[in-house]
mmCIF file of C-alpha atoms in Angstrom:
data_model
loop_
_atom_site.group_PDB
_atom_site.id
_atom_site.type_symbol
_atom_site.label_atom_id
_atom_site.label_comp_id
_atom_site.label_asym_id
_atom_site.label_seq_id
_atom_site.Cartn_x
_atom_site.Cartn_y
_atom_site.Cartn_z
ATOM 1 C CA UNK A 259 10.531 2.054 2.025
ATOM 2 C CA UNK A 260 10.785 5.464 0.795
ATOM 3 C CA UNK A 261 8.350 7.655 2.694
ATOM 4 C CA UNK A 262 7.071 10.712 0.901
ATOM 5 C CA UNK A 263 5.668 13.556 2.359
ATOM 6 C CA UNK A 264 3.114 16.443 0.868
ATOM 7 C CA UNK A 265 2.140 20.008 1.826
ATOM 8 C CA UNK A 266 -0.082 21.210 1.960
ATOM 9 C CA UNK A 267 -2.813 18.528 2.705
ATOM 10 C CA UNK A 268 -5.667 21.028 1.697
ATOM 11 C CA UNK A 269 -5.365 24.088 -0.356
ATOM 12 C CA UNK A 270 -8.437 26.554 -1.710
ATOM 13 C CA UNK A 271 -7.321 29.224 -4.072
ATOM 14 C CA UNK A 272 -9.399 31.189 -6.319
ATOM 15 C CA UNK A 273 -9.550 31.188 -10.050
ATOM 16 C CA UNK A 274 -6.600 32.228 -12.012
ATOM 17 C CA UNK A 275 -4.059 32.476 -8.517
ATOM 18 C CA UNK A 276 -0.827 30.672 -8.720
ATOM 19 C CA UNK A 277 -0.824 27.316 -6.126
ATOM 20 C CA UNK A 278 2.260 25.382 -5.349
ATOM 21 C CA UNK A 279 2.198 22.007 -3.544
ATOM 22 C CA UNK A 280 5.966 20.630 -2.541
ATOM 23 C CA UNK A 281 6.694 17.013 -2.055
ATOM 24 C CA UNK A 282 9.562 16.017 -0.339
ATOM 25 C CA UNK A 283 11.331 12.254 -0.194
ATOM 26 C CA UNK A 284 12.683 10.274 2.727
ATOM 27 C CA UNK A 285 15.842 9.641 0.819
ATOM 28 C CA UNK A 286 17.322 10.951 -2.442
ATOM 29 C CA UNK A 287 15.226 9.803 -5.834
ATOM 30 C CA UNK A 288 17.332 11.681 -8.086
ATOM 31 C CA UNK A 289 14.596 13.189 -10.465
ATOM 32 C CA UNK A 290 12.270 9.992 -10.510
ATOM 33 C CA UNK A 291 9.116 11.898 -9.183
ATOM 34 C CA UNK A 292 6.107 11.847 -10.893
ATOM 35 C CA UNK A 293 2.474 14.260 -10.336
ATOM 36 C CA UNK A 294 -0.784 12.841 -10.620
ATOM 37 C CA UNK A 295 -4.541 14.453 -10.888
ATOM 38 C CA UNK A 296 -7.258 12.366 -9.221
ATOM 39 C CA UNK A 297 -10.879 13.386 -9.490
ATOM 40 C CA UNK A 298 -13.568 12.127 -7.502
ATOM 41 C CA UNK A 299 -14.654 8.226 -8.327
ATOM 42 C CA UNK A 300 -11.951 8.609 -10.877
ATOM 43 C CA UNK A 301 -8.578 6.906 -11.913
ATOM 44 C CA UNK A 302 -5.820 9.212 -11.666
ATOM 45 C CA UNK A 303 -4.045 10.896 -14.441
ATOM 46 C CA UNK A 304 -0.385 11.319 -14.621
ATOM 47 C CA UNK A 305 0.298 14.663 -15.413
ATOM 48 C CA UNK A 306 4.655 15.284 -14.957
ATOM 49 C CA UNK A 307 6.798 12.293 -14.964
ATOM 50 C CA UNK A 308 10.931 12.394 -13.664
ATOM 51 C CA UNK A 309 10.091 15.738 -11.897
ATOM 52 C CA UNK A 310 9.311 17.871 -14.402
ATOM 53 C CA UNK A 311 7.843 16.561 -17.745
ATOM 54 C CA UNK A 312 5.022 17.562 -18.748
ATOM 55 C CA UNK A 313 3.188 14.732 -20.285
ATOM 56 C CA UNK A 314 1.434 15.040 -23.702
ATOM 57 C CA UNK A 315 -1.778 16.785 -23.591
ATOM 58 C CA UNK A 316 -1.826 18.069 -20.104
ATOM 59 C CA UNK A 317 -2.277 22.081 -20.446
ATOM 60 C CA UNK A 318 1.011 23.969 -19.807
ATOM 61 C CA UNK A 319 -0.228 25.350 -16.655
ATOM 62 C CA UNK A 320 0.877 22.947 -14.551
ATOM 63 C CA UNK A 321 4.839 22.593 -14.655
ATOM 64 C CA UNK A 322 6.922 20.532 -12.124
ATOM 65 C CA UNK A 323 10.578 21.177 -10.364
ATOM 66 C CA UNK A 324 13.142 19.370 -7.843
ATOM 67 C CA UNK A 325 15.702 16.718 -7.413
ATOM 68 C CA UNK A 326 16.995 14.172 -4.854
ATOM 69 C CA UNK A 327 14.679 15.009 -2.056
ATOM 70 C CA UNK A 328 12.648 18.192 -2.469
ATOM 71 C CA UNK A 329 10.113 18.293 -5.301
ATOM 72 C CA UNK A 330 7.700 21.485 -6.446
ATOM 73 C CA UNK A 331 4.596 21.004 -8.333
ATOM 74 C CA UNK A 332 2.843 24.839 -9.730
ATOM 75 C CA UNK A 333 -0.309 25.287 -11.280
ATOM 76 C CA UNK A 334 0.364 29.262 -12.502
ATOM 77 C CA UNK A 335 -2.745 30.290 -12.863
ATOM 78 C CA UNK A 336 -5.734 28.059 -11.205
ATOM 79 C CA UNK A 337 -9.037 27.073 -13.418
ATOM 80 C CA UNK A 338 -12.009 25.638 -12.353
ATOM 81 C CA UNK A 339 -11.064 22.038 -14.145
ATOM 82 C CA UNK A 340 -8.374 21.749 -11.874
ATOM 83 C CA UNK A 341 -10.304 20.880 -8.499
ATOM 84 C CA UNK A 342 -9.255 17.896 -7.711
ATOM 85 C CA UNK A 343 -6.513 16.001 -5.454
ATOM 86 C CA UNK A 344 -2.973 15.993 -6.654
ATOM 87 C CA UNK A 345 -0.291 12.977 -5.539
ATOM 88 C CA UNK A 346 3.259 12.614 -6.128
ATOM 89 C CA UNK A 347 4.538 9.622 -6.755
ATOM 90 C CA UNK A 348 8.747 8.215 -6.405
ATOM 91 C CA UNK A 349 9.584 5.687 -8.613
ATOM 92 C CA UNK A 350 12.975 5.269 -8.536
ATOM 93 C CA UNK A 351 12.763 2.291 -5.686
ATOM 94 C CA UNK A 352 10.447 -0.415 -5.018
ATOM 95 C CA UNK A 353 8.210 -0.471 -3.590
ATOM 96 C CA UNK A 354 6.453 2.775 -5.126
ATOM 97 C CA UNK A 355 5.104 4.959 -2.939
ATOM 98 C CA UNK A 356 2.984 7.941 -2.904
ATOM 99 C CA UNK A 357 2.330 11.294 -1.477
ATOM 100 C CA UNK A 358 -0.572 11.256 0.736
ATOM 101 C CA UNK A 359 -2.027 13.852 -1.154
ATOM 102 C CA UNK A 360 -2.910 17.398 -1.629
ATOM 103 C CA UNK A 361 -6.701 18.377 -1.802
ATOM 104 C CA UNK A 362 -7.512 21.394 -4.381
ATOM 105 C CA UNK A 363 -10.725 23.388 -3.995
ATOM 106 C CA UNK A 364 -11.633 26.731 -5.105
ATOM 107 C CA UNK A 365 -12.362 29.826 -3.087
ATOM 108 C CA UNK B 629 -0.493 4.083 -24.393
ATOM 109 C CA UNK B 630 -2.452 1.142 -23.370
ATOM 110 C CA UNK B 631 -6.212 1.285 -22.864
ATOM 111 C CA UNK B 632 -7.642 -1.161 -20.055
ATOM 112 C CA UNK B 633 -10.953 -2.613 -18.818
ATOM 113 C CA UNK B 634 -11.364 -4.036 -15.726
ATOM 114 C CA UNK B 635 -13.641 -6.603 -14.170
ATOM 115 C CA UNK B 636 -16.592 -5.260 -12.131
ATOM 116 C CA UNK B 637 -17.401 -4.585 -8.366
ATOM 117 C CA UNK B 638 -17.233 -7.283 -6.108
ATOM 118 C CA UNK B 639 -18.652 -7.996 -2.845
ATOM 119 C CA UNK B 640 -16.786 -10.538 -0.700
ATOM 120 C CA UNK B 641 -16.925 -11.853 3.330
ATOM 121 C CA UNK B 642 -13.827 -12.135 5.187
ATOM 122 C CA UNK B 643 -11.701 -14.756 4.651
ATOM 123 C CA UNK B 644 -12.412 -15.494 1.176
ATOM 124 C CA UNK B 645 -10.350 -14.477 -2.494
ATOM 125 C CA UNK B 646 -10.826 -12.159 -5.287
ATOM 126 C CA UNK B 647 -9.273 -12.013 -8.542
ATOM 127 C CA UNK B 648 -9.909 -9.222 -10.848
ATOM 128 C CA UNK B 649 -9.314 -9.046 -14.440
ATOM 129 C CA UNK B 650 -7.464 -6.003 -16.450
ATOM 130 C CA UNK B 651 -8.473 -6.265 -20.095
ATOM 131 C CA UNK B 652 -6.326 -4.382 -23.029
ATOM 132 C CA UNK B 653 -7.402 -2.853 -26.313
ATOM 133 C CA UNK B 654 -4.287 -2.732 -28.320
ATOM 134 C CA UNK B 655 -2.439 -4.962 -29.989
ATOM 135 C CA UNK B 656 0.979 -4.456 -28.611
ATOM 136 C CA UNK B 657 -0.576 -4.753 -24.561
ATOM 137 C CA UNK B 658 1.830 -8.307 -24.392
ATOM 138 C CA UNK B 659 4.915 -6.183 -24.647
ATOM 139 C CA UNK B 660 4.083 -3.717 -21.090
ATOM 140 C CA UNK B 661 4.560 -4.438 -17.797
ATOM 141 C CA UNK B 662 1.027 -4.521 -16.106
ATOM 142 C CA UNK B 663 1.102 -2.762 -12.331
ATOM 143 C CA UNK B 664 -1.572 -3.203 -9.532
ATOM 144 C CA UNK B 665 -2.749 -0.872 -7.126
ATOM 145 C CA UNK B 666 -5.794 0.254 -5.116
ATOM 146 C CA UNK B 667 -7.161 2.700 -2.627
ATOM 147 C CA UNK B 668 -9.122 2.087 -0.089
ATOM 148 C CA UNK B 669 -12.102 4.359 0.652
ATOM 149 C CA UNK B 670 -11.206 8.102 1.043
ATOM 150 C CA UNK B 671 -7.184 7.122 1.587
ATOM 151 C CA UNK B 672 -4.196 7.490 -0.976
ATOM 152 C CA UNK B 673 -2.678 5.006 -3.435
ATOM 153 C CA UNK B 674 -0.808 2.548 -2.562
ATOM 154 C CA UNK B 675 1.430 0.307 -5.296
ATOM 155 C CA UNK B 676 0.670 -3.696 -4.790
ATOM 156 C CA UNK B 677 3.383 -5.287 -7.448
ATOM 157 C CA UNK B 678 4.022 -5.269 -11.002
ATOM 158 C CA UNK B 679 3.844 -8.596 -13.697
ATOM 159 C CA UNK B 680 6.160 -8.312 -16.525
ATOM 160 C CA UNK B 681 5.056 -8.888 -20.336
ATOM 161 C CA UNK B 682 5.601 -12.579 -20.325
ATOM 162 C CA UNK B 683 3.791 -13.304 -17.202
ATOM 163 C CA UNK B 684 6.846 -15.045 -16.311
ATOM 164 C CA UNK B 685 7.842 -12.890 -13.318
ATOM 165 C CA UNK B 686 5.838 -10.594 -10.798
ATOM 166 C CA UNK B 687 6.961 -8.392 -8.126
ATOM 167 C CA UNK B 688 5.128 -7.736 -5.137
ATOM 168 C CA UNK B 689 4.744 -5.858 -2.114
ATOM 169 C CA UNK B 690 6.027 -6.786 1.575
ATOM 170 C CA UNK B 691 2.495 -6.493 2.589
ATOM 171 C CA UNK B 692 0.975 -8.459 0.127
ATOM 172 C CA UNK B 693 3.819 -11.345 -0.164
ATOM 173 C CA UNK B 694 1.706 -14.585 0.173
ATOM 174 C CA UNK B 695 -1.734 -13.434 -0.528
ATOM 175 C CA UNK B 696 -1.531 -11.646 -3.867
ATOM 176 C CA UNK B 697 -0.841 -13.508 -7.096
ATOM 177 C CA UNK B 698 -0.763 -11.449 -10.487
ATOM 178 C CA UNK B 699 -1.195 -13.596 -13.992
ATOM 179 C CA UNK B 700 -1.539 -12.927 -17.347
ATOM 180 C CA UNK B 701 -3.468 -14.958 -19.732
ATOM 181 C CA UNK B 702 -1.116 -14.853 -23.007
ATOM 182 C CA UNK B 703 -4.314 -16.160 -25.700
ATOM 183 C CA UNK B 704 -6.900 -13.870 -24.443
ATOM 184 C CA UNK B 705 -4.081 -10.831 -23.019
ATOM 185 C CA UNK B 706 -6.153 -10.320 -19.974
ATOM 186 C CA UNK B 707 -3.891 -10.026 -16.529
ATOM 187 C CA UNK B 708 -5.468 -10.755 -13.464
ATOM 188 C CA UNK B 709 -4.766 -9.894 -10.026
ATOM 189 C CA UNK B 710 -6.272 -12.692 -7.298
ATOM 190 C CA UNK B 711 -5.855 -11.135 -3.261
ATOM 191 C CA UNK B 712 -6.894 -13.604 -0.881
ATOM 192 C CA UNK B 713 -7.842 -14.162 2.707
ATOM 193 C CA UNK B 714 -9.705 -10.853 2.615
ATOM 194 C CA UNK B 715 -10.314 -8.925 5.451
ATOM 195 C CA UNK B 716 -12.475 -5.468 5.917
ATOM 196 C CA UNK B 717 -9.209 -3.517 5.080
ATOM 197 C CA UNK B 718 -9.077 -4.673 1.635
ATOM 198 C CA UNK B 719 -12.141 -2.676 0.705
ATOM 199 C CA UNK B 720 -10.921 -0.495 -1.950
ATOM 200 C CA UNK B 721 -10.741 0.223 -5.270
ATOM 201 C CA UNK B 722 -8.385 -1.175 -7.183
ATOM 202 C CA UNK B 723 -6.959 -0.462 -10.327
ATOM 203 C CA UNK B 724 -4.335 -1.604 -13.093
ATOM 204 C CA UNK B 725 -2.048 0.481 -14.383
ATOM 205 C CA UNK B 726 0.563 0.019 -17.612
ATOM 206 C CA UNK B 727 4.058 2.378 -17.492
ATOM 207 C CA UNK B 728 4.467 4.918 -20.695
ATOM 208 C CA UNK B 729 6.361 2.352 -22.693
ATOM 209 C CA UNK B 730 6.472 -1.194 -23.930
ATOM 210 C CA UNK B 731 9.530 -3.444 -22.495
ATOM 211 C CA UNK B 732 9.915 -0.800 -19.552
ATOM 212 C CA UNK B 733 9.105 -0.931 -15.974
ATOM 213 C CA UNK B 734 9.653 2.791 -14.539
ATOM 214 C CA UNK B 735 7.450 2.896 -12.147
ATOM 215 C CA UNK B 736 5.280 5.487 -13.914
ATOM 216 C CA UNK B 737 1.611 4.390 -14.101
ATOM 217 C CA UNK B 738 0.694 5.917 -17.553
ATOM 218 C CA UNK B 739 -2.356 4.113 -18.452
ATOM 219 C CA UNK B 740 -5.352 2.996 -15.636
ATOM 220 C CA UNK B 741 -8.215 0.699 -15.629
ATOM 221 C CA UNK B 742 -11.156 2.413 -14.557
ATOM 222 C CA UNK B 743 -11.159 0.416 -11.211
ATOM 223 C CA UNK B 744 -12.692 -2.415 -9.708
ATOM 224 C CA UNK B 745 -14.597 -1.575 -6.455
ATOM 225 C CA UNK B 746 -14.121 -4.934 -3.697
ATOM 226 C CA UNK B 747 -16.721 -4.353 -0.790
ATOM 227 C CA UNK B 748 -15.338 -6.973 1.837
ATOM 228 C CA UNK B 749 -18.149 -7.162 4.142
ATOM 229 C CA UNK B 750 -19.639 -10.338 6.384
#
């Protein structure tokens, strides 16, 4: 199985700052990495699917990078809405497997 | 995308079965591939298997090979997910999940149930 791997595993920022989380893969997945926002006692939504598309409706403040085994996710400028925690997610092999996380609060 | 219902909560004892249904709105719901996961309490997600459209095939996970079964009904369009011999580990929520597009199975979990909470508790 593909292990993936997130850092950090807690972030607070502050309202508008710039956060980055990176995900990195066991083993190349090409561009087959996807970002998802989870809030509590709620399903998660997928925000970027094959590393770095932005799906339609989610606010253009959150952008995605990376290939093979080293993956970036950016929020550019942080807003309250966006507490929450973030996953990646490969899906190039199965079984899918996810990040453990990356828990967003503010400052 | 695919909007989906699922069954509610469920309390069970060790040892015993649950099945959970995932209910579309949408006509064209026969044509995706229909993707199980959960998450147990305060953990991450972890990906169970995957039915395709016809219900004719599923894919599962190592972990869940013999105690998982995922079915779709093709008059009613509801897919179900039935976990047995339950133990306290399989409290979690679990969800279904449909990928982006019909006929395709990515791996991209698009769409989600709002989740089915399974208490397994003697």
């Amino acid at each position: 199985d593909i292990q993936m791997t997130q850092s950090p595993s807690a972030l607070s920022a502050s309202v508008g700052d710039r956060v980055t989380i990176t995900c990195r893969a066991s083993q190349d997945i090409r561009r087959y990495l996807n970002w998802y926002q989870q809030k509590p006692g709620k399903p998660p939504i997928l925000l970027i699917s094959g590393a770095s598309n932005l799906e339609s409706g989610v606010p253009s403040r959150f952008s995605g990078s990376g290939s093979e085994t080293q993956f970036t996710f950016t929020i550019t400028s942080l807003q309250s809405e966006d507490i929450a925690t973030y996953y990646c997610q490969q899906s190039d092999y199965v079984p899918y497997t996810f990040g453990p996380g990356t828990r967003l609060d503010i400052k | 995308q695919v909007q989906l219902l699922q069954s509610r909560a469920e309390v069970k004892k060790p040892g015993a079965s649950v099945k959970i249904s995932c209910q579309p709105s949408g006509d064209n719901f026969k044509y995706f591939y229909i993707y199980w996961l959960r998450q147990a309490p305060g953990q991450g997600l972890e990906w169970m298997g995957t039915i395709n459209p016809s219900g004719s095939s599923a894919t599962y996970a190592q972990k869940f090979q013999g105690i998982v079964t995922m079915t779709r009904d093709a008059a009613t369009s509801a897919v179900y997910m039935d976990l047995g011999s339950l133990t306290s580990d399989d409290t979690a929520v679990y969800y279904c999940a449909s990928p982006p597009d019909a006929f395709s199975s990515s791996g991209i979990f698009a769409s989600w149930g709002q989740g089915t909470l399974v208490t397994v508790s003697s």
